[in-house]
């Protein structure tokens, strides 16, 4: 229970919730506004993180140059995925996105000379040397921590992540209130009607997919900086479905519902770690880890039945052909 009441623990939970907010914001653009059923969002997160780490460790680039290129790489990944697949029917497109995310993960696992293989970024450097890609970030975070007078690095990261998340939320909200955003809604509600009005549906979908990929790439960077090193197993499809849970909790088609869903999900996901009383105490710790996911699933199912539009959503925003 001491951990449950620990400020540092909940600061860490807040950091992860901020990262998931940025990841799920990309899904909100893709699905909530453009109707794209993307089940491979985590792939763009991995592309952003790996591009940054590889350029820093293998090429010796500054992190401040490598990080923007990681974001660009994630956006390009979205374009490359969308060009041959966006004309597919929604269910087929969803299957392709899952396959794409697994291709990215397996390439990262097997291309040991490029990505460090299953050992992850710790093996990016020369043999016998533990590679580090976040030295410049740690220095920057330390300066921010000193300026804010914080004693915890997680509290500092909490502020940085949420400042970036709020800026991205605001920019996305403003963008979706423009004619561009209204066209996306029209495509989501009735693709044929939008096309009959002269709108290039394919191009708008491609733009939404690329923007969502860029946001996932930013989330990947923060994930990399928060955890110091990562491996392909950190980018399993489960992360995408966590982002979908956040959308369902917060509400589809509402930009500012994303952080609400992320915070609720973070509290539920972290809080279920402490279910040590009966009947949970009857299970081993590894078994309780699976029970946590089952409990979260039951909560999501209950929400879908009782309030399918989510906490802040609107039923009219859930139309999808």
CSV table of N, CA and C in Angstrom, one decimal, residues 34-138:
chain,number,residue,atom,x,y,z
A,34,UNK,N,-11.7,10.4,-39.4
A,34,UNK,CA,-11.6,10.0,-40.8
A,34,UNK,C,-12.2,8.6,-41.0
A,35,UNK,N,-12.5,7.9,-39.9
A,35,UNK,CA,-13.1,6.6,-40.0
A,35,UNK,C,-12.2,5.5,-40.4
A,36,UNK,N,-10.9,5.7,-40.2
A,36,UNK,CA,-9.9,4.6,-40.6
A,36,UNK,C,-9.7,3.7,-39.4
A,37,UNK,N,-10.0,2.4,-39.7
A,37,UNK,CA,-9.9,1.4,-38.6
A,37,UNK,C,-8.4,0.9,-38.6
A,38,UNK,N,-7.6,1.6,-37.8
A,38,UNK,CA,-6.2,1.2,-37.8
A,38,UNK,C,-5.9,0.4,-36.5
A,39,UNK,N,-5.4,-0.8,-36.7
A,39,UNK,CA,-5.0,-1.6,-35.5
A,39,UNK,C,-3.5,-1.8,-35.5
A,40,UNK,N,-2.8,-1.0,-36.2
A,40,UNK,CA,-1.3,-1.1,-36.2
A,40,UNK,C,-0.6,0.2,-35.8
A,41,UNK,N,-1.3,1.0,-35.0
A,41,UNK,CA,-0.7,2.3,-34.6
A,41,UNK,C,0.7,2.2,-33.9
A,42,UNK,N,0.9,1.1,-33.2
A,42,UNK,CA,2.1,0.9,-32.5
A,42,UNK,C,3.3,0.8,-33.4
A,43,UNK,N,3.1,0.5,-34.7
A,43,UNK,CA,4.2,0.4,-35.7
A,43,UNK,C,4.9,1.7,-35.9
A,44,UNK,N,4.1,2.8,-35.9
A,44,UNK,CA,4.7,4.1,-36.1
A,44,UNK,C,5.4,4.6,-34.9
A,45,UNK,N,4.9,4.2,-33.7
A,45,UNK,CA,5.6,4.4,-32.5
A,45,UNK,C,7.0,3.8,-32.5
A,46,UNK,N,7.1,2.6,-33.0
A,46,UNK,CA,8.3,1.9,-33.0
A,46,UNK,C,9.3,2.5,-34.1
A,47,UNK,N,8.7,2.9,-35.2
A,47,UNK,CA,9.5,3.5,-36.2
A,47,UNK,C,10.2,4.8,-35.7
A,48,UNK,N,9.4,5.7,-35.1
A,48,UNK,CA,9.9,6.9,-34.5
A,48,UNK,C,11.0,6.7,-33.5
A,49,UNK,N,10.8,5.7,-32.6
A,49,UNK,CA,11.8,5.5,-31.5
A,49,UNK,C,13.0,4.9,-32.1
A,50,UNK,N,12.9,3.9,-32.9
A,50,UNK,CA,14.1,3.2,-33.5
A,50,UNK,C,14.9,4.1,-34.4
A,51,UNK,N,14.2,4.9,-35.2
A,51,UNK,CA,14.9,5.9,-36.1
A,51,UNK,C,15.8,6.8,-35.2
A,52,UNK,N,15.2,7.4,-34.2
A,52,UNK,CA,16.0,8.3,-33.3
A,52,UNK,C,17.2,7.6,-32.7
A,53,UNK,N,17.0,6.4,-32.1
A,53,UNK,CA,18.0,5.7,-31.4
A,53,UNK,C,19.1,5.2,-32.4
A,54,UNK,N,18.8,4.8,-33.5
A,54,UNK,CA,19.8,4.3,-34.5
A,54,UNK,C,20.7,5.5,-35.0
A,55,UNK,N,20.0,6.6,-35.3
A,55,UNK,CA,20.8,7.7,-35.8
A,55,UNK,C,21.7,8.3,-34.7
A,56,UNK,N,21.3,8.2,-33.4
A,56,UNK,CA,22.2,8.7,-32.3
A,56,UNK,C,23.3,7.8,-32.1
A,57,UNK,N,23.0,6.5,-32.0
A,57,UNK,CA,24.1,5.5,-31.6
A,57,UNK,C,25.0,5.2,-32.8
A,58,UNK,N,24.4,4.8,-33.9
A,58,UNK,CA,25.2,4.3,-35.0
A,58,UNK,C,25.8,5.4,-35.9
A,59,UNK,N,25.1,6.5,-36.0
A,59,UNK,CA,25.6,7.6,-36.9
A,59,UNK,C,26.2,8.7,-36.1
A,60,UNK,N,26.0,8.7,-34.8
A,60,UNK,CA,26.6,9.8,-34.0
A,60,UNK,C,25.9,11.1,-34.1
A,61,UNK,N,24.6,11.1,-34.5
A,61,UNK,CA,23.9,12.4,-34.7
A,61,UNK,C,23.5,12.9,-33.4
A,62,UNK,N,23.2,14.2,-33.3
A,62,UNK,CA,22.6,14.8,-32.2
A,62,UNK,C,21.2,14.4,-32.0
A,63,UNK,N,20.8,14.1,-30.8
A,63,UNK,CA,19.4,13.7,-30.5
A,63,UNK,C,18.4,14.7,-31.0
A,64,UNK,N,18.8,16.0,-30.9
A,64,UNK,CA,17.9,17.1,-31.3
A,64,UNK,C,17.7,17.1,-32.9
A,65,UNK,N,18.5,16.5,-33.6
A,65,UNK,CA,18.3,16.3,-35.1
A,65,UNK,C,17.7,15.0,-35.3
A,66,UNK,N,18.1,13.9,-34.6
A,66,UNK,CA,17.6,12.6,-34.8
A,66,UNK,C,16.1,12.5,-34.5
A,67,UNK,N,15.7,13.2,-33.4
A,67,UNK,CA,14.3,13.1,-33.0
A,67,UNK,C,13.3,13.6,-34.0
A,68,UNK,N,13.5,14.8,-34.6
A,68,UNK,CA,12.6,15.2,-35.7
A,68,UNK,C,12.6,14.2,-36.9
A,69,UNK,N,13.8,13.7,-37.2
A,69,UNK,CA,13.8,12.7,-38.3
A,69,UNK,C,13.1,11.4,-38.0
A,70,UNK,N,13.0,11.1,-36.7
A,70,UNK,CA,12.2,9.9,-36.2
A,70,UNK,C,10.8,10.2,-36.5
A,71,UNK,N,10.3,11.4,-36.2
A,71,UNK,CA,8.9,11.8,-36.4
A,71,UNK,C,8.6,11.8,-37.9
A,72,UNK,N,9.5,12.3,-38.7
A,72,UNK,CA,9.4,12.3,-40.2
A,72,UNK,C,9.3,10.8,-40.7
A,73,UNK,N,10.1,10.0,-40.2
A,73,UNK,CA,10.1,8.6,-40.6
A,73,UNK,C,8.8,7.9,-40.3
A,74,UNK,N,8.2,8.2,-39.1
A,74,UNK,CA,6.9,7.7,-38.8
A,74,UNK,C,5.8,8.1,-39.7
A,75,UNK,N,5.9,9.4,-40.1
A,75,UNK,CA,4.9,10.0,-41.1
A,75,UNK,C,5.1,9.3,-42.4
A,76,UNK,N,6.3,9.1,-42.8
A,76,UNK,CA,6.6,8.5,-44.1
A,76,UNK,C,6.1,7.0,-44.1
A,77,UNK,N,6.2,6.4,-42.9
A,77,UNK,CA,5.7,5.0,-42.8
A,77,UNK,C,4.2,5.0,-43.0
A,78,UNK,N,3.5,6.0,-42.5
A,78,UNK,CA,2.1,6.1,-42.7
A,78,UNK,C,1.7,6.3,-44.1
A,79,UNK,N,2.5,7.1,-44.8
A,79,UNK,CA,2.2,7.3,-46.3
A,79,UNK,C,2.5,6.0,-47.0
A,80,UNK,N,3.6,5.3,-46.7
A,80,UNK,CA,3.9,4.1,-47.4
A,80,UNK,C,2.8,3.0,-47.2
A,81,UNK,N,2.3,3.0,-46.0
A,81,UNK,CA,1.2,2.0,-45.7
A,81,UNK,C,-0.1,2.4,-46.4
A,82,UNK,N,-0.4,3.7,-46.4
A,82,UNK,CA,-1.7,4.1,-46.9
A,82,UNK,C,-1.8,4.1,-48.5
A,83,UNK,N,-0.7,4.4,-49.2
A,83,UNK,CA,-0.7,4.4,-50.6
A,83,UNK,C,-1.3,3.2,-51.3
A,84,UNK,N,-0.9,2.0,-50.9
A,84,UNK,CA,-1.5,0.8,-51.5
A,84,UNK,C,-2.7,0.2,-50.9
A,85,UNK,N,-3.1,0.7,-49.7
A,85,UNK,CA,-4.1,0.0,-48.9
A,85,UNK,C,-5.4,0.8,-48.6
A,86,UNK,N,-5.3,2.1,-48.7
A,86,UNK,CA,-6.5,2.9,-48.3
A,86,UNK,C,-7.7,2.7,-49.2
A,87,UNK,N,-7.6,2.1,-50.3
A,87,UNK,CA,-8.7,1.9,-51.1
A,87,UNK,C,-9.4,0.5,-50.8
A,88,UNK,N,-8.8,-0.2,-49.8
A,88,UNK,CA,-9.4,-1.4,-49.3
A,88,UNK,C,-10.6,-1.1,-48.5
A,89,UNK,N,-11.5,-2.1,-48.4
A,89,UNK,CA,-12.7,-2.0,-47.5
A,89,UNK,C,-12.2,-1.9,-46.0
A,90,UNK,N,-12.9,-1.3,-45.1
A,90,UNK,CA,-12.5,-1.0,-43.8
A,90,UNK,C,-12.0,-2.2,-43.0
A,91,UNK,N,-12.7,-3.3,-43.1
A,91,UNK,CA,-12.2,-4.5,-42.4
A,91,UNK,C,-10.9,-5.1,-43.0
A,92,UNK,N,-10.7,-5.0,-44.3
A,92,UNK,CA,-9.5,-5.5,-44.9
A,92,UNK,C,-8.3,-4.5,-44.5
A,93,UNK,N,-8.6,-3.2,-44.5
A,93,UNK,CA,-7.6,-2.3,-44.1
A,93,UNK,C,-7.1,-2.5,-42.7
A,94,UNK,N,-8.1,-2.8,-41.8
A,94,UNK,CA,-7.7,-3.1,-40.4
A,94,UNK,C,-6.8,-4.3,-40.3
A,95,UNK,N,-7.1,-5.4,-41.1
A,95,UNK,CA,-6.2,-6.6,-41.1
A,95,UNK,C,-4.8,-6.2,-41.6
A,96,UNK,N,-4.7,-5.4,-42.6
A,96,UNK,CA,-3.4,-5.0,-43.2
A,96,UNK,C,-2.6,-4.2,-42.1
A,97,UNK,N,-3.3,-3.3,-41.4
A,97,UNK,CA,-2.5,-2.5,-40.4
A,97,UNK,C,-2.0,-3.4,-39.3
A,98,UNK,N,-2.7,-4.4,-38.9
A,98,UNK,CA,-2.1,-5.4,-37.9
A,98,UNK,C,-0.9,-6.1,-38.4
A,99,UNK,N,-1.0,-6.5,-39.7
A,99,UNK,CA,0.1,-7.2,-40.3
A,99,UNK,C,1.3,-6.3,-40.4
A,100,UNK,N,1.0,-5.0,-40.8
A,100,UNK,CA,2.1,-4.0,-40.9
A,100,UNK,C,2.9,-3.8,-39.6
A,101,UNK,N,2.1,-3.7,-38.5
A,101,UNK,CA,2.7,-3.6,-37.2
A,101,UNK,C,3.6,-4.8,-36.8
A,102,UNK,N,3.1,-5.9,-37.1
A,102,UNK,CA,3.9,-7.2,-36.8
A,102,UNK,C,5.1,-7.3,-37.7
A,103,UNK,N,5.0,-6.8,-39.0
A,103,UNK,CA,6.2,-6.8,-39.9
A,103,UNK,C,7.3,-5.9,-39.3
A,104,UNK,N,6.9,-4.7,-38.9
A,104,UNK,CA,7.8,-3.8,-38.3
A,104,UNK,C,8.5,-4.4,-37.1
A,105,UNK,N,7.7,-5.1,-36.2
A,105,UNK,CA,8.3,-5.7,-35.0
A,105,UNK,C,9.2,-6.8,-35.3
A,106,UNK,N,8.8,-7.7,-36.2
A,106,UNK,CA,9.7,-8.8,-36.6
A,106,UNK,C,11.0,-8.4,-37.3
A,107,UNK,N,10.9,-7.3,-38.1
A,107,UNK,CA,12.1,-6.8,-38.8
A,107,UNK,C,13.0,-6.3,-37.7
A,108,UNK,N,12.5,-5.6,-36.7
A,108,UNK,CA,13.3,-5.1,-35.6
A,108,UNK,C,13.9,-6.2,-34.8
A,109,UNK,N,13.2,-7.3,-34.7
A,109,UNK,CA,13.7,-8.5,-33.9
A,109,UNK,C,14.9,-9.2,-34.7
A,110,UNK,N,14.8,-9.2,-36.0
A,110,UNK,CA,15.7,-10.1,-36.8
A,110,UNK,C,16.8,-9.3,-37.4
A,111,UNK,N,16.7,-8.0,-37.6
A,111,UNK,CA,17.8,-7.2,-38.2
A,111,UNK,C,18.7,-6.7,-37.1
A,112,UNK,N,19.5,-7.7,-36.6
A,112,UNK,CA,20.3,-7.4,-35.4
A,112,UNK,C,21.4,-6.3,-35.6
A,113,UNK,N,21.9,-6.3,-36.8
A,113,UNK,CA,23.0,-5.3,-37.1
A,113,UNK,C,22.4,-3.9,-37.1
A,114,UNK,N,21.1,-3.7,-37.4
A,114,UNK,CA,20.5,-2.4,-37.5
A,114,UNK,C,19.8,-2.0,-36.2
A,115,UNK,N,19.1,-2.9,-35.6
A,115,UNK,CA,18.2,-2.5,-34.5
A,115,UNK,C,18.7,-3.1,-33.2
A,116,UNK,N,19.7,-4.0,-33.2
A,116,UNK,CA,20.1,-4.6,-31.9
A,116,UNK,C,19.3,-5.9,-31.7
A,117,UNK,N,18.4,-6.3,-32.6
A,117,UNK,CA,17.7,-7.5,-32.5
A,117,UNK,C,16.8,-7.6,-31.2
A,118,UNK,N,16.7,-8.8,-30.7
A,118,UNK,CA,15.8,-9.1,-29.6
A,118,UNK,C,16.3,-8.4,-28.3
A,119,UNK,N,17.6,-8.1,-28.3
A,119,UNK,CA,18.2,-7.4,-27.1
A,119,UNK,C,17.8,-5.9,-27.1
A,120,UNK,N,17.4,-5.4,-28.2
A,120,UNK,CA,17.0,-4.0,-28.2
A,120,UNK,C,18.1,-3.0,-28.4
A,121,UNK,N,17.8,-1.8,-28.0
A,121,UNK,CA,18.8,-0.7,-28.3
A,121,UNK,C,20.0,-0.8,-27.5
A,122,UNK,N,20.0,-1.6,-26.4
A,122,UNK,CA,21.2,-1.7,-25.6
A,122,UNK,C,22.4,-2.4,-26.4
A,123,UNK,N,22.0,-3.1,-27.5
A,123,UNK,CA,22.9,-3.8,-28.3
A,123,UNK,C,23.2,-3.0,-29.6
A,124,UNK,N,22.8,-1.8,-29.7
A,124,UNK,CA,23.0,-1.0,-30.9
A,124,UNK,C,24.5,-0.7,-31.2
A,125,UNK,N,25.3,-0.6,-30.1
A,125,UNK,CA,26.7,-0.2,-30.2
A,125,UNK,C,27.6,-1.4,-30.5
A,126,UNK,N,28.8,-1.2,-30.3
A,126,UNK,CA,29.8,-2.3,-30.6
A,126,UNK,C,29.6,-3.4,-29.6
A,127,UNK,N,30.1,-4.6,-29.9
A,127,UNK,CA,30.0,-5.7,-29.1
A,127,UNK,C,30.6,-5.5,-27.7
A,128,UNK,N,29.9,-5.9,-26.7
A,128,UNK,CA,30.4,-5.7,-25.3
A,128,UNK,C,30.2,-4.3,-24.7
A,129,UNK,N,29.6,-3.4,-25.5
A,129,UNK,CA,29.3,-2.1,-25.0
A,129,UNK,C,27.8,-1.8,-24.9
A,130,UNK,N,27.3,-1.4,-23.8
A,130,UNK,CA,25.9,-1.0,-23.6
A,130,UNK,C,25.7,0.3,-24.3
A,131,UNK,N,24.9,0.3,-25.3
A,131,UNK,CA,24.7,1.6,-26.1
A,131,UNK,C,23.7,2.5,-25.3
A,132,UNK,N,24.0,3.8,-25.4
A,132,UNK,CA,23.1,4.8,-24.8
A,132,UNK,C,22.7,5.8,-25.9
A,133,UNK,N,21.4,6.1,-26.0
A,133,UNK,CA,21.0,7.1,-27.0
A,133,UNK,C,20.4,8.3,-26.3
A,134,UNK,N,20.2,8.3,-25.0
A,134,UNK,CA,19.4,9.4,-24.3
A,134,UNK,C,20.3,10.3,-23.4
A,135,UNK,N,21.6,10.3,-23.7
A,135,UNK,CA,22.5,11.2,-22.9
A,135,UNK,C,22.1,12.7,-23.0
A,136,UNK,N,21.8,13.1,-24.2
A,136,UNK,CA,21.4,14.5,-24.3
A,136,UNK,C,20.0,14.8,-23.7
A,137,UNK,N,19.1,13.8,-23.8
A,137,UNK,CA,17.8,14.0,-23.2
A,137,UNK,C,18.0,14.1,-21.7
A,138,UNK,N,18.8,13.2,-21.1
A,138,UNK,CA,18.9,13.2,-19.7
A,138,UNK,C,19.5,14.5,-19.2
